[in-house]
Short mmCIF file of C-alpha atoms and ligand atoms in Angstrom, two decimals:
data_model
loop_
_atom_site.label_atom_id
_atom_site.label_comp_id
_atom_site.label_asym_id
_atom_site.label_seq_id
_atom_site.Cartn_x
_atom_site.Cartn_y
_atom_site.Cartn_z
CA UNK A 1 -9.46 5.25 -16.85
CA UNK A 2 -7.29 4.10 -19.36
CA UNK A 3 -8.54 6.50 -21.82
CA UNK A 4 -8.53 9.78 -19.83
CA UNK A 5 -7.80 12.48 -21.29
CA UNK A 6 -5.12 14.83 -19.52
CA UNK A 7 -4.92 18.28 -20.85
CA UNK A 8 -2.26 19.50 -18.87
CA UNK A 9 -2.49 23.51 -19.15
CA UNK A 10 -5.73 22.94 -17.32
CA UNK A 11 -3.86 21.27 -14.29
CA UNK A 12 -0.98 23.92 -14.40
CA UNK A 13 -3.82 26.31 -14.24
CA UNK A 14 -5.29 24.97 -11.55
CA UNK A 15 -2.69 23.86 -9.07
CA UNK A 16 -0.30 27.59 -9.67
CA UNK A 17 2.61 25.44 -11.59
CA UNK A 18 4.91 27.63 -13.81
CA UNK A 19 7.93 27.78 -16.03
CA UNK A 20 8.22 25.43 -19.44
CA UNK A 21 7.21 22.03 -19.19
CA UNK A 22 10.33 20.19 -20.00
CA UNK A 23 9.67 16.27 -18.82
CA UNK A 24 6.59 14.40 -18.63
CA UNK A 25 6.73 10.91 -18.12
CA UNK A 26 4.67 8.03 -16.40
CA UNK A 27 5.82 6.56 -13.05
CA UNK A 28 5.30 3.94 -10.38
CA UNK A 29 4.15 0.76 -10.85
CA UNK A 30 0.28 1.29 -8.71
CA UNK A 31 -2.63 -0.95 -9.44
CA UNK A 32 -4.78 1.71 -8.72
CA UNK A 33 -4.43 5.21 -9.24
CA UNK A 34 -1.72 6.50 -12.12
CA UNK A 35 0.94 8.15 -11.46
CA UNK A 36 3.30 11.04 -13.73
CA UNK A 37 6.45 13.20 -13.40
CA UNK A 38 5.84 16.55 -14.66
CA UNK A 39 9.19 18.80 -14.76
CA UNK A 40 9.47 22.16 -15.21
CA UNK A 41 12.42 24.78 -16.17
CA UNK A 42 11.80 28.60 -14.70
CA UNK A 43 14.82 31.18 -14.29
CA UNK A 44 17.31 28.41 -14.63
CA UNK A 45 16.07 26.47 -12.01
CA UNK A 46 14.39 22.38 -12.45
CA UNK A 47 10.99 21.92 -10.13
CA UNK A 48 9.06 18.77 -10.60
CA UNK A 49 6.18 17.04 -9.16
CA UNK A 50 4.40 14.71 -9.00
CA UNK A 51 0.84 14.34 -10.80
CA UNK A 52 -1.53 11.68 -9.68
CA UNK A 53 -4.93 10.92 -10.86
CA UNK A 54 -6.64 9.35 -8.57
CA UNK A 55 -9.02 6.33 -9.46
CA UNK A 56 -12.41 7.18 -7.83
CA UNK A 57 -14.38 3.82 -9.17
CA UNK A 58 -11.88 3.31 -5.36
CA UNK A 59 -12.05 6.11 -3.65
CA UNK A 60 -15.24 7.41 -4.12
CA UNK A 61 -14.52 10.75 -1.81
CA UNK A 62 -11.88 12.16 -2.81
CA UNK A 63 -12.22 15.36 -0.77
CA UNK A 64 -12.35 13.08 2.54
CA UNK A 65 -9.64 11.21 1.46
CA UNK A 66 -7.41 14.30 1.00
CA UNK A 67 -8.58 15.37 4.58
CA UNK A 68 -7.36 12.07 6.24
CA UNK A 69 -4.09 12.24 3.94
CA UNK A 70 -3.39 16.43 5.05
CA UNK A 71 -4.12 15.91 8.57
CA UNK A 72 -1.62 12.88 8.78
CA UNK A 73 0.93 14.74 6.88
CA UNK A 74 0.40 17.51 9.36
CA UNK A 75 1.18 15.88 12.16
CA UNK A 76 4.05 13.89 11.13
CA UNK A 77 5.32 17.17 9.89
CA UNK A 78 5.04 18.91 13.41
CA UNK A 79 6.51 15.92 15.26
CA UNK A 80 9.56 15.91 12.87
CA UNK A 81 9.89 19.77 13.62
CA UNK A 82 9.02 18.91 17.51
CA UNK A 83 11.91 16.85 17.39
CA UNK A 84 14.19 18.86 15.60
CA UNK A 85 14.30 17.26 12.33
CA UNK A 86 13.87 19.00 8.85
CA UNK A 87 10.29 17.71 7.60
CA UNK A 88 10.97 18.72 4.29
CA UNK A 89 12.00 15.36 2.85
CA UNK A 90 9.82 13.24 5.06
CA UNK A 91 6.82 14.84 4.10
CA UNK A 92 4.63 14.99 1.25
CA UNK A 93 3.40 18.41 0.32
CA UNK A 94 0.63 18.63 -1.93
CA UNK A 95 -0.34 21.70 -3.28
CA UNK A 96 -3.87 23.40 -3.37
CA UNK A 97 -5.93 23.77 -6.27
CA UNK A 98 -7.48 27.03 -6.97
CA UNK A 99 -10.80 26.16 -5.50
CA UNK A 100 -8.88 25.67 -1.80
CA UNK A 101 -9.00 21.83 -2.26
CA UNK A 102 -5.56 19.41 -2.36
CA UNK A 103 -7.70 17.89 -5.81
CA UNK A 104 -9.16 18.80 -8.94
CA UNK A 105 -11.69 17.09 -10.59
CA UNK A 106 -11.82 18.26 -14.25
CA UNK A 107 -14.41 18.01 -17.55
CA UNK A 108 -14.31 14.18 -17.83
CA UNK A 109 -14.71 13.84 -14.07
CA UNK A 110 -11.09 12.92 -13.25
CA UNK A 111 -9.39 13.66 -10.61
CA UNK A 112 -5.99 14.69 -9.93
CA UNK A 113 -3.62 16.51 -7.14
CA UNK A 114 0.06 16.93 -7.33
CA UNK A 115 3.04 16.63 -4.57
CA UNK A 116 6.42 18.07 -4.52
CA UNK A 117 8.65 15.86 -5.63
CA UNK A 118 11.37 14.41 -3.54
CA UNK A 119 14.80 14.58 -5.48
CA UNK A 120 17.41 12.03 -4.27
CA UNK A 121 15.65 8.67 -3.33
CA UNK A 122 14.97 5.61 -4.63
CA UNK A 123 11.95 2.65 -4.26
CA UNK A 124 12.07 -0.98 -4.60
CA UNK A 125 9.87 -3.45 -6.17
CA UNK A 126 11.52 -6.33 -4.83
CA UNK A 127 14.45 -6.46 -2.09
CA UNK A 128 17.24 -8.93 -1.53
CA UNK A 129 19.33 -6.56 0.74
CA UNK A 130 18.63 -7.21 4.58
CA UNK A 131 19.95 -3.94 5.26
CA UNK A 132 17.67 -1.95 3.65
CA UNK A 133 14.39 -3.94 4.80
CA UNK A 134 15.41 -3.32 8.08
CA UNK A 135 15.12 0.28 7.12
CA UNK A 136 11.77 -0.56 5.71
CA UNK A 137 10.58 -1.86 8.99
CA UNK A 138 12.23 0.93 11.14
CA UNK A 139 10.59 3.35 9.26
CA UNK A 140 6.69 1.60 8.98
CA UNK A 141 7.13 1.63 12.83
CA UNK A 142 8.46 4.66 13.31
CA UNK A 143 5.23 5.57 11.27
CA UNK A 144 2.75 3.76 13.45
CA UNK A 145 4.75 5.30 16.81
CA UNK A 146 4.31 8.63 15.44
CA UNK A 147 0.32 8.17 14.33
CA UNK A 148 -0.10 7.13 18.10
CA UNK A 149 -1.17 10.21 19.22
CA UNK A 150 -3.25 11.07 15.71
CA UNK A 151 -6.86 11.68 16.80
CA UNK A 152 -8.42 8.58 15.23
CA UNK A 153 -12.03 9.84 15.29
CA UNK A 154 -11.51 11.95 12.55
CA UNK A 155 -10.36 9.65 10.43
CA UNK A 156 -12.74 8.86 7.07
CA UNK A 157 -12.67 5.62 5.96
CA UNK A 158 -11.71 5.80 2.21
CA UNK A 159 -12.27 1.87 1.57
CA UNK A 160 -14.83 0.37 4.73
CA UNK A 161 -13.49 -2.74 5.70
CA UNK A 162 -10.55 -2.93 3.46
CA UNK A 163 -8.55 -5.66 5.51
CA UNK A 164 -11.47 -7.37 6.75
CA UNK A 165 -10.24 -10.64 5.58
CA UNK A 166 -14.15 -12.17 7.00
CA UNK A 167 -16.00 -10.06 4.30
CA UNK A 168 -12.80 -10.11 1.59
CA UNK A 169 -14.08 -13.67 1.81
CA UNK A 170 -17.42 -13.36 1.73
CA UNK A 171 -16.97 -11.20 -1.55
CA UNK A 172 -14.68 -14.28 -2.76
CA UNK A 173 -17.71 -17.08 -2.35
CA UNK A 174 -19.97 -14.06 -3.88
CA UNK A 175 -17.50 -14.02 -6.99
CA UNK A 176 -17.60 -18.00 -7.19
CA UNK A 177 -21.23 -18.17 -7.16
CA UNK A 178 -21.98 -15.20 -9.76
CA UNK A 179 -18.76 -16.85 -12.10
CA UNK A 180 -19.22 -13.27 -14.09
CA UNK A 181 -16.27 -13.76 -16.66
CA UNK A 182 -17.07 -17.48 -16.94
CA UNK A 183 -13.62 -18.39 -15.65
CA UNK A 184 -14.41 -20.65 -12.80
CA UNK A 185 -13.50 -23.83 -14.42
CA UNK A 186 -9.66 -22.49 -14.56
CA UNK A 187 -9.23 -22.38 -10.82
CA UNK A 188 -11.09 -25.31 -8.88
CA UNK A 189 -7.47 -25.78 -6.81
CA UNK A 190 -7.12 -21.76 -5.94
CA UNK A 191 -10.79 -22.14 -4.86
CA UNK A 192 -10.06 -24.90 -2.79
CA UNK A 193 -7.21 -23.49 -1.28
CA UNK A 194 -9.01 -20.47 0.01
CA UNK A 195 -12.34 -22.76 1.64
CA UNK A 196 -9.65 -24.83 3.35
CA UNK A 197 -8.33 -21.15 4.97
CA UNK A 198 -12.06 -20.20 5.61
CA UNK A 199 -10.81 -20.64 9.37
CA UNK A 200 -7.92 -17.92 9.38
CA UNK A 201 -10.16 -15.23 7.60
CA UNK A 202 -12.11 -14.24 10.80
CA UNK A 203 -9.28 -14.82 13.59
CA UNK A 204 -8.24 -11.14 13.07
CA UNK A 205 -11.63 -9.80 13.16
CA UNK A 206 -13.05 -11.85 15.68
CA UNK A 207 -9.69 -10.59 18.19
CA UNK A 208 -11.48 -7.48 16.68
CA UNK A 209 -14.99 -7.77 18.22
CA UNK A 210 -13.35 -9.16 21.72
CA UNK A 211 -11.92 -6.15 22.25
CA UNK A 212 -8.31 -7.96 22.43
CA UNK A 213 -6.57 -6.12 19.55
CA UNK A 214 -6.72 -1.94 19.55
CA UNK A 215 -7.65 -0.07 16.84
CA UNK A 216 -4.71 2.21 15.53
CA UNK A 217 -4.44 4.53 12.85
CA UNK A 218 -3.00 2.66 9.84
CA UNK A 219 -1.36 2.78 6.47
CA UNK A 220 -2.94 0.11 5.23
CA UNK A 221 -0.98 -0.21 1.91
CA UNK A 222 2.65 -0.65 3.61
CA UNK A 223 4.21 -2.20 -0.17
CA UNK A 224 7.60 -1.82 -0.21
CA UNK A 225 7.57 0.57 -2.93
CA UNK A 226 5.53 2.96 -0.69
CA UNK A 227 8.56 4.44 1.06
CA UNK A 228 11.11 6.55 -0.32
CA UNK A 229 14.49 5.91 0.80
CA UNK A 230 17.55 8.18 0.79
CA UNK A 231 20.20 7.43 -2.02
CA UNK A 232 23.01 8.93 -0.06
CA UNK A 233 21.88 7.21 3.30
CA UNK A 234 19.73 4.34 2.74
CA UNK A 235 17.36 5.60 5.30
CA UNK A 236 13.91 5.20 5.01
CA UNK A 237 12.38 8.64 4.78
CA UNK A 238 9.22 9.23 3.93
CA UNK A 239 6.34 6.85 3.79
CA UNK A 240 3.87 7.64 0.77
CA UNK A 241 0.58 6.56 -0.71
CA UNK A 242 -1.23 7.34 2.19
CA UNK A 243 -5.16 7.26 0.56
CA UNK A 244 -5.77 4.02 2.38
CA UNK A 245 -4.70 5.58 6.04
CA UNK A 246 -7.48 4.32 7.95
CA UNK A 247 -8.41 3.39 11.33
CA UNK A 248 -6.67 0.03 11.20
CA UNK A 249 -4.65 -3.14 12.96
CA UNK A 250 -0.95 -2.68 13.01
CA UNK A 251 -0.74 -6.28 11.80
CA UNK A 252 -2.20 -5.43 8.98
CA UNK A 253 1.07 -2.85 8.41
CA UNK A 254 3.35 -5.65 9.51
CA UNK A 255 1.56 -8.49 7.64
CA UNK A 256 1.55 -6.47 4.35
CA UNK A 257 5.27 -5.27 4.62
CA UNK A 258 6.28 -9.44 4.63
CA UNK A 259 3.72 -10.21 1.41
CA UNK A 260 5.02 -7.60 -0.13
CA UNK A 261 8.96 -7.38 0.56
CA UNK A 262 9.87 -10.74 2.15
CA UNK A 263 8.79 -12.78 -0.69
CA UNK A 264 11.85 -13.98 -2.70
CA UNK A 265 10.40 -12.53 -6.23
CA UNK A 266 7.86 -9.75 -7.24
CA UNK A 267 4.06 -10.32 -5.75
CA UNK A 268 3.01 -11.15 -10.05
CA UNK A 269 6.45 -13.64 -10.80
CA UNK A 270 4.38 -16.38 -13.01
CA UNK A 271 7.13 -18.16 -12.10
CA UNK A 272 5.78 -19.72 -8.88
CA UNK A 273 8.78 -21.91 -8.24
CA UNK A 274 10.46 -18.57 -7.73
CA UNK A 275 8.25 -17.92 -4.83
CA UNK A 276 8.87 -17.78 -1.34
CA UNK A 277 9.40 -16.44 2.35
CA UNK A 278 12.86 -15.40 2.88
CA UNK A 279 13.58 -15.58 6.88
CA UNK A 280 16.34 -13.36 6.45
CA UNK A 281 14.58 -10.72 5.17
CA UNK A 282 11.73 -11.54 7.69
CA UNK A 283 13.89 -11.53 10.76
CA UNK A 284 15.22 -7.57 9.22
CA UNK A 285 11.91 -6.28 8.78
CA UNK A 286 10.97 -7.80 12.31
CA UNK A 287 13.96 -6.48 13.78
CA UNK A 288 13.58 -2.84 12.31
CA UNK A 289 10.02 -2.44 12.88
CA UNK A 290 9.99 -3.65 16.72
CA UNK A 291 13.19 -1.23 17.19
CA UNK A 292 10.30 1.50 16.62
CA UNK A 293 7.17 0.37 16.61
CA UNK A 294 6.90 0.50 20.61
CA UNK A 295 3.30 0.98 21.87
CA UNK A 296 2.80 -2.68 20.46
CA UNK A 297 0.74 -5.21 23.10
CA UNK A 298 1.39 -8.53 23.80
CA UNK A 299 -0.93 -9.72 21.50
CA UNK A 300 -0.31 -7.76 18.56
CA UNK A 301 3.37 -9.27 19.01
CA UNK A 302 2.34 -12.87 19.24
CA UNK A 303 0.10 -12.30 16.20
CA UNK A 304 2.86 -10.93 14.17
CA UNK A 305 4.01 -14.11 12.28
CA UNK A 306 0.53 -15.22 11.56
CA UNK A 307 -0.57 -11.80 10.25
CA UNK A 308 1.90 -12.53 7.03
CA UNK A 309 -0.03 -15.55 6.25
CA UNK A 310 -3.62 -14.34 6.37
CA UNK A 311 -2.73 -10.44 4.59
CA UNK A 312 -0.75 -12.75 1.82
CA UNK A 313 -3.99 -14.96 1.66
CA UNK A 314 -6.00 -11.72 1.85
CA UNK A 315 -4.55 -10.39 -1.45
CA UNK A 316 -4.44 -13.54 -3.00
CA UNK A 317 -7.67 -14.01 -2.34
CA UNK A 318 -8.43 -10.16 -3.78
CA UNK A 319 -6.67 -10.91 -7.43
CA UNK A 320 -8.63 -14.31 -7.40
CA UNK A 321 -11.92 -12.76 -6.74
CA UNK A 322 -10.75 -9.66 -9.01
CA UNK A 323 -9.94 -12.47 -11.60
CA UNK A 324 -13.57 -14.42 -11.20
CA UNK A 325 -15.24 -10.84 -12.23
CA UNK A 326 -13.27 -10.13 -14.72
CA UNK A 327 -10.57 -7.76 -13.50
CA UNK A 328 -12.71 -4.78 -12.96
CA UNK A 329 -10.33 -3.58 -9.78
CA UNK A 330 -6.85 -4.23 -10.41
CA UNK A 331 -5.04 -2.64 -13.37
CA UNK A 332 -4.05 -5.80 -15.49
CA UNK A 333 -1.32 -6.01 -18.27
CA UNK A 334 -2.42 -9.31 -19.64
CA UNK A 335 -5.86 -11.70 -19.37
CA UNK A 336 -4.31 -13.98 -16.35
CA UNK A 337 -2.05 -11.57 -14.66
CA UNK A 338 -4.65 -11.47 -11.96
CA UNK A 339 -4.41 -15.54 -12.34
CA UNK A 340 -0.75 -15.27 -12.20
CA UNK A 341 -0.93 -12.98 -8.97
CA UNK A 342 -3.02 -15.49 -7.08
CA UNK A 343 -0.60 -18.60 -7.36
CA UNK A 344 2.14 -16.29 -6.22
CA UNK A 345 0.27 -15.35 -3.59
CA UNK A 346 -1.21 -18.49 -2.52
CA UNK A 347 2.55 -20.50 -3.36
CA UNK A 348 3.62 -17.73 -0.55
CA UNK A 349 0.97 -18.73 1.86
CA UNK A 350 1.95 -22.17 1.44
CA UNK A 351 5.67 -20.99 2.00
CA UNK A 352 5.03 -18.83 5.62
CA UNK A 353 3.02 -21.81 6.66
CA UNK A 354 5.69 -24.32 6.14
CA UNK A 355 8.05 -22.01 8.51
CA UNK A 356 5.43 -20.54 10.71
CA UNK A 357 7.55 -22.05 13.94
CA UNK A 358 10.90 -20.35 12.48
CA UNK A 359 8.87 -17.26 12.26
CA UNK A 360 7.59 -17.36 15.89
CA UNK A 361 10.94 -18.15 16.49
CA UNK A 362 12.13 -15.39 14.89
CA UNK A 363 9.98 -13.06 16.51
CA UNK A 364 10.22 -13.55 20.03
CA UNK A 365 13.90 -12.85 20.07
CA UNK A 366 12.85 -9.49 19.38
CA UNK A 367 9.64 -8.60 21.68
P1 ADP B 1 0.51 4.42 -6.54
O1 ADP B 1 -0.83 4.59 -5.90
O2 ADP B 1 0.44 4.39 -7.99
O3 ADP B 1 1.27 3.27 -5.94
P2 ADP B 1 2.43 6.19 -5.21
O4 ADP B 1 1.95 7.38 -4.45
O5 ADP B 1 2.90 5.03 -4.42
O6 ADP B 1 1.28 5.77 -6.22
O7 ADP B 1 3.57 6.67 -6.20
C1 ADP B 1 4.09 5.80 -7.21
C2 ADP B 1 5.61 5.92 -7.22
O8 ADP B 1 5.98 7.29 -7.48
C3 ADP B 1 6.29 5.57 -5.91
O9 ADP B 1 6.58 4.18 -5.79
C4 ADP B 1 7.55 6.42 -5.97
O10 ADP B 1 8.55 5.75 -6.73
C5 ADP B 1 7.13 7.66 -6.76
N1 ADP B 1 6.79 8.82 -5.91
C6 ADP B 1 5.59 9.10 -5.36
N2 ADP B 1 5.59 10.26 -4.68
C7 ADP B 1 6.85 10.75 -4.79
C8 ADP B 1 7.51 11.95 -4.34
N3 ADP B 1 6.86 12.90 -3.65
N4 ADP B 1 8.80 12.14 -4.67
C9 ADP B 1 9.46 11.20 -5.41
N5 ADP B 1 8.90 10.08 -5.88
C10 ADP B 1 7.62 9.83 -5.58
C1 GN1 B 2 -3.01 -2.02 -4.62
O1 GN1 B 2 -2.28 0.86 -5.51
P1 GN1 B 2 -1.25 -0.04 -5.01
O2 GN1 B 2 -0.55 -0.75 -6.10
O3 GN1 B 2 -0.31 0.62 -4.01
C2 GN1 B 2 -4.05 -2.22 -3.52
C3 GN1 B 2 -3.41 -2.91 -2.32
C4 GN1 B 2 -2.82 -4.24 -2.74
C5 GN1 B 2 -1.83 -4.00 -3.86
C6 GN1 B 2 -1.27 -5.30 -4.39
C7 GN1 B 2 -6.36 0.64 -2.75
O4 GN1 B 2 -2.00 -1.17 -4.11
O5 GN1 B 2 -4.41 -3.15 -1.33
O6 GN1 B 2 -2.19 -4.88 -1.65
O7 GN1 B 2 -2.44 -3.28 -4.96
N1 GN1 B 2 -4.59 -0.92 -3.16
C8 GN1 B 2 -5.91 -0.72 -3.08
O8 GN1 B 2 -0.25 -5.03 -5.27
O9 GN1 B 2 -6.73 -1.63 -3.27
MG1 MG B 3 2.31 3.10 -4.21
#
């Protein structure tokens, strides 16, 4: 992946794009796929886009996945234009490769597909400002509201079981026992923070199998840097990165959406002292999402607070398994960084479970 080579007349070729290539530049900050800005001048006029190639060690179908990711788009298009609203901007629109398909795979066996880009909005990696996490949460639920009346069955799964924190762990003890990259000796105390959680891994998916928690179609990657929000407004606008839409639990949308933007510092701060669950950013999201997220049961509310913990466990769990095999899944910039990830993760654990009771707290005044 990191060597891939991108010969990019082929991919003009292929996806129509025209006009002189005048910007070309990496962007985002995935740890998965990789993600460019291609710009072009024709007549006087700037269009750019968006190039992605997508990692498919992940997502091994990407011709499913691009299914599942048009027909969502689709229908949060229509409802938009239902509803009166203009779906340009709150919409991706990917463009079709000569063969019909939203992908191409080329020579080397990579593939790629390229979106419009959307001109005028910014993302955060990390948030301090209440206002705009609100916005975050208004716009995840508004998501989830809208995706209510998505036919789930035809739905692909692009990663089976991806938040099934029961079998996350079971790959974790797997990774312990095999000790491919020799490393186990570095994190007896992350191990043993994990067994002690063995408990919380199946709650979800146990709620799961008792038929006490539906099924919804889900994002499944709700990072705060997966929406685009509107310089001029603020307003959370389009939600992106949608290869992991799956049939789902909204707590895993909510629980993700705290990891990822309620923790004081970025989700790979070595600095673990930095580390921890700001309420006030908690009781925005909460507020936002619940504003919009309306078809929610009395269950899924009560297990709001609690999702948090276990989807911050979850991923901490993922680096330190990812870390025990010798970072084969997430892109790394450094040896620990996967290390590093971990204890910020787990610190944060440690840090929701301390206030669990103002969370609750928190929540209720808002179901
Ligand atoms: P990754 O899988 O690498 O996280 P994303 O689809 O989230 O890929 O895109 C990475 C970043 O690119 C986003 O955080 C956002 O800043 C930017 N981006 C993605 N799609 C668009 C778009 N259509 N218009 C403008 N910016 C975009
Ligand atoms: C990956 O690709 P990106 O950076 O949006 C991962 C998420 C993790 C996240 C942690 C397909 O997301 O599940 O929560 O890293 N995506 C996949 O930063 O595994
Ligand atoms: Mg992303």
């Amino acid at each position: 992946m990191e060597n891939q080579v991108l010969d990019i007349d082929i991919i003009c070729l292929k996806f129509g794009l025209s006009g002189e290539l005048i910007n070309f530049r990496k962007h985002g900050n995935g740890n998965i796929n990789r993600t460019y800005v291609l710009e072009f001048q024709e007549d006087g006029q700037i269009q750019k886009y968006i190039l992605q190639n997508i990692n498919t060690e992940v997502f091994k179908n990407p011709s499913r996945l691009m299914s599942n990711v048009a027909g969502v788009t689709n229908h949060i298009k229509k409802y938009y234009s239902d509803n009166g609203v203009d779906p340009d901007r709150r919409t991706l629109e990917f463009l079709q490769c000569d063969n019909g398909e939203y992908h191409f795979i080329d020579e080397n066996a990579q593939c790629w597909r390229v979106y419009k880009f959307i001109d005028d909005v910014y993302t955060c990696e990390v948030i301090d400002n209440e206002g705009v996490f609100r916005e975050a949460g208004r716009a995840f639920g508004e998501f989830q509201n809208i995706l209510g009346t998505f036919d789930i069955s035809t739905l692909y799964d692009t990663i089976p079981d991806f938040h099934n924190t029961a079998k996350r762990f079971d790959a974790f003890k797997q990774a312990v026992q095999e000790n491919k990259a020799n490393r186990l000796a570095n994190v007896k105390n992350e191990v043993d923070f994990v067994l002690a959680r063995e408990g919380d891994t199946h709650i979800l998916t146990d709620l799961i199998d008792e038929g006490k928690l539906p099924l919804r179609v889900t994002h499944n990657d709700t990072k705060l840097n997966n929406i685009l929000f509107d310089k001029t407004t603020n307003e959370g606008i389009c939600i992106i990165d949608l290869d992991t839409v799956m049939t789902g639990l909204s707590l895993y949308d909510f629980g993700d959406s705290i990891r990822s933007g309620a923790n004081k510092t970025a989700e790979d701060d070595p600095n673990t002292d930095n580390v921890g669950i700001d309420l006030g950013l908690y009781e925005a999201f909460v507020s936002g999402y619940l504003s919009t997220a309306k078809a929610l049961t009395d269950m899924e509310k009560q297990y709001l607070p609690f999702s948090a913990k276990l989807l911050t466990l979850e991923c901490g769990m993922r680096f330190l398994t990812d870390y025990l095999n010798g970072d084969t899944y997430f892109r790394t910039d450094y040896p620990n960084h996967n290390l590093d990830r971990c204890r910020n993760q787990f610190k944060l654990v440690e840090d929701i479970e301390n206030n669990m009771e103002t969370m609750k707290k928190i929540t209720e005044k808002y179901c």
